[in-house]
mmCIF file of C-alpha atoms in Angstrom:
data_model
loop_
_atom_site.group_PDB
_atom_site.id
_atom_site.type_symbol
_atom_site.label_atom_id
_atom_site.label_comp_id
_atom_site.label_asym_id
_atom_site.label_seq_id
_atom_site.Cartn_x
_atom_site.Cartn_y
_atom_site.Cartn_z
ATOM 1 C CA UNK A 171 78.674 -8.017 3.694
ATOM 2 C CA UNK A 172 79.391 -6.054 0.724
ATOM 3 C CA UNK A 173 82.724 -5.528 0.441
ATOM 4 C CA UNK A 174 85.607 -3.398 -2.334
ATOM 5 C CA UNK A 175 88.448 -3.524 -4.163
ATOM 6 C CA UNK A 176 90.269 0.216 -4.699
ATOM 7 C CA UNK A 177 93.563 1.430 -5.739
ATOM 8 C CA UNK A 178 95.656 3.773 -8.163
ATOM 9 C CA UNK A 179 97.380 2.043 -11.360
ATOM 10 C CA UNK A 180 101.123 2.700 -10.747
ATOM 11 C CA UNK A 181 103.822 2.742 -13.199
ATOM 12 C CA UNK A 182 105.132 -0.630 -13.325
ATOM 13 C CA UNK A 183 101.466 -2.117 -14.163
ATOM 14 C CA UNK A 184 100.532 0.072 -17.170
ATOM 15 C CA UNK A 185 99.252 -2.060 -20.243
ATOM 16 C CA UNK A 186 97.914 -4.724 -17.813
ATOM 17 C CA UNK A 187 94.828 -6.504 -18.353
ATOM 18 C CA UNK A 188 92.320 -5.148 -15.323
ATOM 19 C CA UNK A 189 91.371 -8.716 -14.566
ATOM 20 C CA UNK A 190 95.284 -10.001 -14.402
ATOM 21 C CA UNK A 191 96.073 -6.571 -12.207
ATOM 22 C CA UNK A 192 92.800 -6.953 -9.864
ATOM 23 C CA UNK A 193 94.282 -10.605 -9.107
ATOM 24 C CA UNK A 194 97.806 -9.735 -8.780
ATOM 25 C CA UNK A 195 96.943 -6.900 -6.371
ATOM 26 C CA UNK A 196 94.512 -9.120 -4.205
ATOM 27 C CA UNK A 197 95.806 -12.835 -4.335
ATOM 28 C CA UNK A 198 92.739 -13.860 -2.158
ATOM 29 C CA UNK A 199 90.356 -13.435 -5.069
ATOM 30 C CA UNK A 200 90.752 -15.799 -7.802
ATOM 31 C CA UNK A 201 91.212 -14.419 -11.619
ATOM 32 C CA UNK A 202 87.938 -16.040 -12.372
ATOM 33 C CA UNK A 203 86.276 -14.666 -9.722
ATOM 34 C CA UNK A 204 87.415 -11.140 -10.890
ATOM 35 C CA UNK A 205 86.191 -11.939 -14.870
ATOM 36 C CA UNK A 206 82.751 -12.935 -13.363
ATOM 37 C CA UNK A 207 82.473 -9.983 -11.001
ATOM 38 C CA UNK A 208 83.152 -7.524 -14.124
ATOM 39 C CA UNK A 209 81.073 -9.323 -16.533
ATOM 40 C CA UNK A 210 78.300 -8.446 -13.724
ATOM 41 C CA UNK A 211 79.293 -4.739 -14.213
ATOM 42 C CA UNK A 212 80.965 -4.511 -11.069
ATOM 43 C CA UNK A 213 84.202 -2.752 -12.179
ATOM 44 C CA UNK A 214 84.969 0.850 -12.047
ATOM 45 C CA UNK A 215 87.261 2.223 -13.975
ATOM 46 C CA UNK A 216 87.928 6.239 -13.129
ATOM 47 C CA UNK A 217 84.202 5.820 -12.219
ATOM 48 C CA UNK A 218 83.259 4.482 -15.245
ATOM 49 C CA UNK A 219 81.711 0.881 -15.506
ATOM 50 C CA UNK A 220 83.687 -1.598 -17.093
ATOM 51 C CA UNK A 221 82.259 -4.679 -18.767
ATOM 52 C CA UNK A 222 85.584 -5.946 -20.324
ATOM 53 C CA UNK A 223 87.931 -8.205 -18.478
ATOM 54 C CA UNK A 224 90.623 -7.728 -21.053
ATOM 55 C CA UNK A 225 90.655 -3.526 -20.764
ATOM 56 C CA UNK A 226 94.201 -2.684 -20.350
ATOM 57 C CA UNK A 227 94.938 0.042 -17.819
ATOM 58 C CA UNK A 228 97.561 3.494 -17.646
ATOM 59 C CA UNK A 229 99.430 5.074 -15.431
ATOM 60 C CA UNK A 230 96.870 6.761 -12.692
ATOM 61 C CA UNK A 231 94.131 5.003 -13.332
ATOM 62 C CA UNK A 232 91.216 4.612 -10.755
ATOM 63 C CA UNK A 233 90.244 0.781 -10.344
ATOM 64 C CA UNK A 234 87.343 0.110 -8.015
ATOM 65 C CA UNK A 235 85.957 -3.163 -7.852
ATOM 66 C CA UNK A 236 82.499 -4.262 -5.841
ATOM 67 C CA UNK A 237 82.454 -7.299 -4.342
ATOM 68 C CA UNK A 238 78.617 -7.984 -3.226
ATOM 69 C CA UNK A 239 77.304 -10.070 -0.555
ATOM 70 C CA UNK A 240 77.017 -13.683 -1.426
ATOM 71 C CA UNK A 241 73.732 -14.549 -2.880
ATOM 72 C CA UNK A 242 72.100 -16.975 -0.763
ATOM 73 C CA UNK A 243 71.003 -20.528 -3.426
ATOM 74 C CA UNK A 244 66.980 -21.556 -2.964
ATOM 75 C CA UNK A 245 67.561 -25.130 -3.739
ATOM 76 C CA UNK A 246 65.747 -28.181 -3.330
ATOM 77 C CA UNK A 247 67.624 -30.595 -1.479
ATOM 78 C CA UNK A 248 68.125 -34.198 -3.013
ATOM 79 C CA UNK A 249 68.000 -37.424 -0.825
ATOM 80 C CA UNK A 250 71.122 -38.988 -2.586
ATOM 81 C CA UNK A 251 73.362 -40.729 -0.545
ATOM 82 C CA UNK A 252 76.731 -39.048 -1.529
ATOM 83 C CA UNK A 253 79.915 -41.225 -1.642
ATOM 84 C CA UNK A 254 81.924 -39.096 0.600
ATOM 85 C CA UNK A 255 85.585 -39.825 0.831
ATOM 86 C CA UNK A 256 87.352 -37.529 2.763
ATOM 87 C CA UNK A 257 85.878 -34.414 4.858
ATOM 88 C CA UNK A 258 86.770 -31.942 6.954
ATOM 89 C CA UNK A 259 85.980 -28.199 8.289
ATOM 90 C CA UNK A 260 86.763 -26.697 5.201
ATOM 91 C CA UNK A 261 86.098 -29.359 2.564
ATOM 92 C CA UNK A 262 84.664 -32.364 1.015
ATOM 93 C CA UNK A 263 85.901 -34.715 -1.594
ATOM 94 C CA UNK A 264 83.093 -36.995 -3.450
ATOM 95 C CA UNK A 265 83.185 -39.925 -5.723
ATOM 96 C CA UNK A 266 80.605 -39.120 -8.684
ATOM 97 C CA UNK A 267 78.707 -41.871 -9.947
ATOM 98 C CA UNK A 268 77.857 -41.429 -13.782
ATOM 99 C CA UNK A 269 74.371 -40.304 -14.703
ATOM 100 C CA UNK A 270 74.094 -37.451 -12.218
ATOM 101 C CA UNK A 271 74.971 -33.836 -13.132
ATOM 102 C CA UNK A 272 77.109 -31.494 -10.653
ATOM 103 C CA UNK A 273 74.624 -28.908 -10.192
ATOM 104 C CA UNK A 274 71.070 -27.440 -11.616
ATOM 105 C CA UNK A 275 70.849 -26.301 -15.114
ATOM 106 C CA UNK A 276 68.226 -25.988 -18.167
ATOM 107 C CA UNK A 277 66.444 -29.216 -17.959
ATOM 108 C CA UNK A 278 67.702 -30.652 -14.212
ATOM 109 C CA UNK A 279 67.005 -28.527 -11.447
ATOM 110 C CA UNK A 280 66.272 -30.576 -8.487
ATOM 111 C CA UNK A 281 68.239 -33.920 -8.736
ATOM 112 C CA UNK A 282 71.850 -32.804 -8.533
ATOM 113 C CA UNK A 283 74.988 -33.286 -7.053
ATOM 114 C CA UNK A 284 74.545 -29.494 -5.738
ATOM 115 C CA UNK A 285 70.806 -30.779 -4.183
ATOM 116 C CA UNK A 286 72.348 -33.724 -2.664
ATOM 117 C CA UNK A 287 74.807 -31.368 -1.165
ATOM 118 C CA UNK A 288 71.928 -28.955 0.125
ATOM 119 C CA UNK A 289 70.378 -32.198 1.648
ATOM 120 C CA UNK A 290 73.541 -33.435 3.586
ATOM 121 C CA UNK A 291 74.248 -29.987 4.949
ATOM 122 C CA UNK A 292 72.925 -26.859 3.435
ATOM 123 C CA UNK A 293 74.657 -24.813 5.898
ATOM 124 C CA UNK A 294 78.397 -25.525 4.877
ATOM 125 C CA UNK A 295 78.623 -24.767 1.472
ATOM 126 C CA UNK A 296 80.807 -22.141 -0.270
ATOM 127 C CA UNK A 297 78.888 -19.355 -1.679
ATOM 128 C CA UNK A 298 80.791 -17.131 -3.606
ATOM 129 C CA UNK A 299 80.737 -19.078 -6.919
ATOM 130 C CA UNK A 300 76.754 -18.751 -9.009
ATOM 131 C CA UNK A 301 74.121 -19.006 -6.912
ATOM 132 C CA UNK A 302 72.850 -22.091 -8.291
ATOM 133 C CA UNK A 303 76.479 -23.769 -8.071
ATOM 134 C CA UNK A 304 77.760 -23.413 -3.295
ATOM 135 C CA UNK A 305 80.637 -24.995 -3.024
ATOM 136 C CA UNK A 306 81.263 -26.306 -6.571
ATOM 137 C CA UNK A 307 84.660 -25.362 -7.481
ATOM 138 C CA UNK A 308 84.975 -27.693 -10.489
ATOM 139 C CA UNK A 309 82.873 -30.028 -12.218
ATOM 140 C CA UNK A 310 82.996 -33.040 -14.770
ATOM 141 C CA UNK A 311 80.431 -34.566 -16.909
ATOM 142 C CA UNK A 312 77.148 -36.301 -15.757
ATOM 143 C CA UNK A 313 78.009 -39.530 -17.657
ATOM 144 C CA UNK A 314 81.523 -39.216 -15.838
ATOM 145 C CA UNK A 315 82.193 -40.744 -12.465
ATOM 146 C CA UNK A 316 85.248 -40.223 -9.932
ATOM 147 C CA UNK A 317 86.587 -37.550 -8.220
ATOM 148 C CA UNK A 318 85.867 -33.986 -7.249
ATOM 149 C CA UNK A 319 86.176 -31.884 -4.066
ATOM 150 C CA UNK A 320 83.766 -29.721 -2.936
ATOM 151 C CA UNK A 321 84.456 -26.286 -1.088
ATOM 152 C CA UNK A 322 82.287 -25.751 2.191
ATOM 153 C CA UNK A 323 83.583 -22.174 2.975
ATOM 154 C CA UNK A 324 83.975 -19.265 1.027
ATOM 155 C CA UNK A 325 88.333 -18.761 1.957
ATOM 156 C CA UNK A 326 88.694 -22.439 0.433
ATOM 157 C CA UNK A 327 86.841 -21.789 -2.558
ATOM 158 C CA UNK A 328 89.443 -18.855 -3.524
ATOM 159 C CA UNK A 329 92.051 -20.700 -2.667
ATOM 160 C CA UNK A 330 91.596 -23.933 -4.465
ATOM 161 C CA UNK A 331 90.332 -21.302 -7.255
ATOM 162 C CA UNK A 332 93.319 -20.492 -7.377
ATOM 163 C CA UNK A 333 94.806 -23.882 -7.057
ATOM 164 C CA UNK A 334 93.247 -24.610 -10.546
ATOM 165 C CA UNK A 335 94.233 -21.636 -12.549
ATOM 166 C CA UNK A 336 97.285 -21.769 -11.774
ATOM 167 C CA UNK A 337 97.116 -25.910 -13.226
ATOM 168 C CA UNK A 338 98.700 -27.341 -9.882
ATOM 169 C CA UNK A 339 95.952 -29.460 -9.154
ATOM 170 C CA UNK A 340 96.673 -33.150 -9.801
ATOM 171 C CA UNK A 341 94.059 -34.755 -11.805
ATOM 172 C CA UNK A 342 94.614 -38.113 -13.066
ATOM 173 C CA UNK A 343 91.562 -39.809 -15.470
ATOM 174 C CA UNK A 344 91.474 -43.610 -16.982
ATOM 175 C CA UNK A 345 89.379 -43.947 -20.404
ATOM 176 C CA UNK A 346 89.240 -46.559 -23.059
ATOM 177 C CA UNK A 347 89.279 -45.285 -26.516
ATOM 178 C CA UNK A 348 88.023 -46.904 -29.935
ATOM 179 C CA UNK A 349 92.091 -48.304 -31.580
ATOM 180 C CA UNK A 350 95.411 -47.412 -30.848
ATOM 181 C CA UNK A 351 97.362 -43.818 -29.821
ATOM 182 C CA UNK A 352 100.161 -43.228 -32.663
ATOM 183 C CA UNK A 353 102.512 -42.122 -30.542
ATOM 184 C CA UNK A 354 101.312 -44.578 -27.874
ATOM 185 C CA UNK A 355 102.186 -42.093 -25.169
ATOM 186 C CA UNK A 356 102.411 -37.995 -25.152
ATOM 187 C CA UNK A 357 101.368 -34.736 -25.171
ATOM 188 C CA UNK A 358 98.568 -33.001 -26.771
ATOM 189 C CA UNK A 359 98.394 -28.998 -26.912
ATOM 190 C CA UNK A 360 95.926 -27.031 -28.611
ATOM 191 C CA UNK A 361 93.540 -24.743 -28.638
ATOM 192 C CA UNK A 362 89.617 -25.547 -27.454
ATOM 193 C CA UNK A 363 86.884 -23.906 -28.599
ATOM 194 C CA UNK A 364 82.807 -24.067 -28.903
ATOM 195 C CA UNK A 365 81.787 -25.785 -32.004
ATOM 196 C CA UNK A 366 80.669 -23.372 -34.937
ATOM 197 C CA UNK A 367 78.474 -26.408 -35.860
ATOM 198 C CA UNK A 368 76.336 -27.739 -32.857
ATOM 199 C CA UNK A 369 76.967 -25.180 -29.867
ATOM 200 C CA UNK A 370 76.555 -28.169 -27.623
ATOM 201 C CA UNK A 371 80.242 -29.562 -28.376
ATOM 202 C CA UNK A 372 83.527 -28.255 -28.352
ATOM 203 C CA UNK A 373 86.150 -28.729 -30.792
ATOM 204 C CA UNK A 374 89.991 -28.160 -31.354
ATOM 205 C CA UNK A 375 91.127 -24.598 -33.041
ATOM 206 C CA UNK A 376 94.293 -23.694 -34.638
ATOM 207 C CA UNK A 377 93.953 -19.856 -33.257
ATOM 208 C CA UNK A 378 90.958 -19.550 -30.881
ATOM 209 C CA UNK A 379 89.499 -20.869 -27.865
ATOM 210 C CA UNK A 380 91.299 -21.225 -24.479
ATOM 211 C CA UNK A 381 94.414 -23.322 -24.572
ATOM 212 C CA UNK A 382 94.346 -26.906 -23.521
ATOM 213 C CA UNK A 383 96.958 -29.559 -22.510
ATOM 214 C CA UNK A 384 96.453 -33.116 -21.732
ATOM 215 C CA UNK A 385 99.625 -36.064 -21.068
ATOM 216 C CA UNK A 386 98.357 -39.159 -22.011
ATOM 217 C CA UNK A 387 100.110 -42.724 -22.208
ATOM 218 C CA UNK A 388 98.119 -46.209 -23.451
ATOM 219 C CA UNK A 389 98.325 -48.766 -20.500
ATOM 220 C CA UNK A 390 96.599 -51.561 -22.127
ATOM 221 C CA UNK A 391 95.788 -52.349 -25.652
ATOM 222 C CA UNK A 392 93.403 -54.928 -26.352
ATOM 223 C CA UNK A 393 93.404 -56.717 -30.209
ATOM 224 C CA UNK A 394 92.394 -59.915 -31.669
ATOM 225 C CA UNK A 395 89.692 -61.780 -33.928
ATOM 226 C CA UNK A 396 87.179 -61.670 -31.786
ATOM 227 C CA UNK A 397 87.481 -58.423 -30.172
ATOM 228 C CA UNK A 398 87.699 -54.485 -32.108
ATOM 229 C CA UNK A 399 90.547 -52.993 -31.339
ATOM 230 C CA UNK A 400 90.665 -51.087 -27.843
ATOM 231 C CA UNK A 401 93.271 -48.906 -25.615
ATOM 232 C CA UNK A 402 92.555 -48.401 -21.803
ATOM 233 C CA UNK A 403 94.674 -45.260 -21.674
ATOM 234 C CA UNK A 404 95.268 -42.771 -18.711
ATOM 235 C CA UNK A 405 95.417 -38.942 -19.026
ATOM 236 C CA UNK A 406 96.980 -36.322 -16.730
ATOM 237 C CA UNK A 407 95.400 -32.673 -17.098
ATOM 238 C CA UNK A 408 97.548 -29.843 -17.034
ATOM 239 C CA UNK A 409 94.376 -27.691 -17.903
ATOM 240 C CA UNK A 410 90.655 -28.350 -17.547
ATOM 241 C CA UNK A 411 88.928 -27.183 -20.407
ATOM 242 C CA UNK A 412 84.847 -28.232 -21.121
ATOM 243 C CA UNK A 413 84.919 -31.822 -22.671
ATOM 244 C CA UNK A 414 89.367 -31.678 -22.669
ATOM 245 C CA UNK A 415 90.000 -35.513 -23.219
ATOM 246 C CA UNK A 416 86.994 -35.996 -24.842
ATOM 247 C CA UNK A 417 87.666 -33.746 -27.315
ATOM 248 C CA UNK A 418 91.692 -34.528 -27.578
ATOM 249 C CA UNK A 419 90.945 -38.201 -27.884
ATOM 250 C CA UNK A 420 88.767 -37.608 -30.701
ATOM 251 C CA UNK A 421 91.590 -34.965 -32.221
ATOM 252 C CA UNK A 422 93.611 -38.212 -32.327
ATOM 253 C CA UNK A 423 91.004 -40.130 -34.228
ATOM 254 C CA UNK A 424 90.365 -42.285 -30.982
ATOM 255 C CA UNK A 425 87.200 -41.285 -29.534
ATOM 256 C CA UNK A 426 85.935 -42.948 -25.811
ATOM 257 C CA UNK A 427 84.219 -45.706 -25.449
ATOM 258 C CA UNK A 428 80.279 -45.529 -24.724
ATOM 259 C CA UNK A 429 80.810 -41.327 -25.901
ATOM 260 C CA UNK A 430 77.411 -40.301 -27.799
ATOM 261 C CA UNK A 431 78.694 -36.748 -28.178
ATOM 262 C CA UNK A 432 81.665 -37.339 -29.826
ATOM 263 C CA UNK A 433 81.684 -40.843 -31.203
ATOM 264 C CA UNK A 434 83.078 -41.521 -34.647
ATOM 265 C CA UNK A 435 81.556 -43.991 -37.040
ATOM 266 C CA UNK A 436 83.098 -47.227 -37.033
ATOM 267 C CA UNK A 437 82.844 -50.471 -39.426
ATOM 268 C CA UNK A 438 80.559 -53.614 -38.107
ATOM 269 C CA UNK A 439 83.248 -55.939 -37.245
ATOM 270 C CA UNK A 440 82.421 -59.792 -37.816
ATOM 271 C CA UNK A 441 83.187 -62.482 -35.122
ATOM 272 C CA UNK A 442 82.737 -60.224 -32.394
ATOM 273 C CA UNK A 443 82.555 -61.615 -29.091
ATOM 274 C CA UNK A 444 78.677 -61.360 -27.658
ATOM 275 C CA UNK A 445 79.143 -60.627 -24.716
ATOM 276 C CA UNK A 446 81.911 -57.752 -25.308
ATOM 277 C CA UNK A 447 79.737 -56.609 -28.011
ATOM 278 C CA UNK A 448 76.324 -56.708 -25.881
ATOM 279 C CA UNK A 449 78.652 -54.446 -22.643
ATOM 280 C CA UNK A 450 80.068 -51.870 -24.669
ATOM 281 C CA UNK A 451 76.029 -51.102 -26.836
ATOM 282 C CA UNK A 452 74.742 -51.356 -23.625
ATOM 283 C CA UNK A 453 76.540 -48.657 -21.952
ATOM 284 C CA UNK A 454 75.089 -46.250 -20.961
ATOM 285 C CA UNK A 455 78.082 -43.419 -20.505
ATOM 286 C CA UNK A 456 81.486 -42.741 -21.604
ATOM 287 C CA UNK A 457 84.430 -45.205 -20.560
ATOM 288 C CA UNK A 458 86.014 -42.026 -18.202
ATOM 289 C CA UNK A 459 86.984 -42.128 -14.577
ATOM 290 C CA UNK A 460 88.219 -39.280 -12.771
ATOM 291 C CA UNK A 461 90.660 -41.363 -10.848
ATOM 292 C CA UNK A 462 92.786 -39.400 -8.715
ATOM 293 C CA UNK A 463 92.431 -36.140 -7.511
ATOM 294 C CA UNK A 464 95.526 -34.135 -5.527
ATOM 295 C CA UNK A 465 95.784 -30.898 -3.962
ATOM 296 C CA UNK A 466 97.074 -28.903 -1.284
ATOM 297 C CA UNK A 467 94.804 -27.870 1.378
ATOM 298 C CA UNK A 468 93.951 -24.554 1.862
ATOM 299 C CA UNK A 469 94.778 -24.148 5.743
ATOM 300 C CA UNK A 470 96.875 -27.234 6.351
ATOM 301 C CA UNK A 471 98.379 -26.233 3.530
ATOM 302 C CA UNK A 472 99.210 -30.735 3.703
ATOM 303 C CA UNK A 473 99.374 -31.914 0.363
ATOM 304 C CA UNK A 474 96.760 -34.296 -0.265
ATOM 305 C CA UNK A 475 95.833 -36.760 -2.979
ATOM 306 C CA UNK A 476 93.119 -39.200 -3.325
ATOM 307 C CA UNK A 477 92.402 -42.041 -5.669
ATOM 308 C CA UNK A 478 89.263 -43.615 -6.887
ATOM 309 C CA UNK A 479 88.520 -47.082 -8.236
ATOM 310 C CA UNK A 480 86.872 -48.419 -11.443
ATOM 311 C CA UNK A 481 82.831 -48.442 -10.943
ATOM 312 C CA UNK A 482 81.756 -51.785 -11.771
ATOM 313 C CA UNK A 483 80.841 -51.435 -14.779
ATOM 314 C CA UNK A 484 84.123 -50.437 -16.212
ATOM 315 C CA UNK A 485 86.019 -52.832 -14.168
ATOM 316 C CA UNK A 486 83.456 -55.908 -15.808
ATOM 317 C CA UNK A 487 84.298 -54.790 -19.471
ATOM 318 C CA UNK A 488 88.196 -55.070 -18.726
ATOM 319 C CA UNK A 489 87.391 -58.376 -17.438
ATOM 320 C CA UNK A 490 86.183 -59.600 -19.944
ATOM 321 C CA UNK A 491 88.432 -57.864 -22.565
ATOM 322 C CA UNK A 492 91.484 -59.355 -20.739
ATOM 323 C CA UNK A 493 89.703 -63.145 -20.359
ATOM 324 C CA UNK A 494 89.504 -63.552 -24.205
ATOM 325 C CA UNK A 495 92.747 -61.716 -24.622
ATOM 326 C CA UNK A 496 93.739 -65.010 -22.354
#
């Protein structure tokens, strides 16, 4: 059911962006929500159609904002066995394995985590989001694994929404990078930004972009002859920004382990150990784990927080990094 948003602009919210005032005036629908809906032309502004979500408003303006009827997704559904660990009524938390994409884009339209998701129960999905996205409120990379939660109605998907922009969400990841941090522990904050040079990648900016913050601290460093120099590090996102560690890491000069996107060159070391050596070519993703995940739920309003081991294939390569560090 089609449904609106309509009120007068009163004095104290002159000069407001319409996007910040829509959300402040309706809490239940999320600021990104509101950007999306007036990017579809879907704002009114004294009855004429507003396309900018940064138009500031005056004193008696008119705001009227449509809020269609959920689109209903056509999708294939996937038989993937999906590593569920929690669910209830309103929700679903999943363990991603790398090598499979959240949900159906240029190239991948049938085997997703979104198809998998129309497979195990097309009929409890979120639907507010794009139509070729129910119930994805977040997402990480396909050669990522861990933890994301899925929304199954459309009242959780605002709220957690919500949950994110406002950067309480708990999000905890463990990556090994290529050296050491200098400071070993921290916080980067910066600016993030599509790359001018290949559109596919982001990059850092000095003035542009959205702004990005990642704590990090190095839990493990692993150096000697017969081994390059490695840091298993763990990262705590106060944002969530396309690519963020990625990216930060290789700020730093450290890029991840196994990253083809943003890998820096590095010198053939001699007296490598085989077997080391032979892992980390033969990966075939980045060394990143989304390993815990924490939020408050929606209608419990309990807070919750779930953590995720190693895949195996992580877990092997700090086996063997910490046998010959033996």
């Amino acid at each position: 059911m089609e449904k609106s948003i309509n009120f007068i602009v009163e004095e104290e919210e002159k000069n407001l962006r319409v996007d910040v005032l829509i959300n402040k005036r309706d809490e239940i629908i999320s600021r990104t929500r509101v950007k999306n809906l007036i990017l579809k032309e879907k704002l009114k502004l004294n009855n004429e159609i507003i396309k900018s979500p940064s138009k500031k408003v005056s004193i008696g303006d008119v705001v009227n904002l449509t809020i269609p009827e959920p689109e209903i997704a056509s999708l294939k559904p996937y038989d993937f066995k999906l590593n569920i660990v929690y669910e209830d009524s309103d929700l679903l938390v999943i363990d991603k394995p790398s090598g499979i994409i959240m949900h159906p884009g240029a190239g991948n339209y049938d085997k997703t985590i979104v198809n998998a998701l129309m497979h195990y129960d097309k009929e409890s999905l979120s639907t507010i989001g794009d139509e070729l996205r129910p119930g994805i409120v977040h997402r990480i990379d396909k050669n990522t694994s861990g933890l994301v939660v899925v929304a199954k109605n459309n009242e959780t998907h605002e709220n957690l929404s919500k949950q994110f922009s406002k950067h309480t969400i708990i999000r905890e990841y463990q990556l090994l990078i290529w050296g050491k941090l200098r400071p070993s522990f921290g916080r980067i904050e910066t600016f993030i930004t599509r790359s001018s040079k290949n559109r596919q990648l982001m990059e850092v900016s000095s003035s542009k972009g959205k702004k990005a913050v990642t704590n990090y601290k190095t839990i493990e460093i692993f150096e000697n002859k017969k081994i390059p120099t490695l840091s298993l590090v763990e990262c705590k996102l106060e944002t969530g920004r396309t690519h963020q560690i990625r990216v930060h890491m290789n700020y730093k000069g450290n890029s991840l382990v196994g990253d083809d996107k943003y890998k820096k060159k590095y010198k053939k070391l001699k007296n490598v150990d085989f077997d080391i050596q032979n892992s980390i070519t033969n990966l075939d993703r980045q060394f990143l784990h989304a390993k815990t995940l924490g939020f408050v739920h929606p209608r419990t309003q309990k807070e919750l927080i779930f953590t995720s081991i190693l895949p195996q294939e992580l877990n092997n390569i700090l086996k063997m990094l910490r046998n010959i560090e033996e």
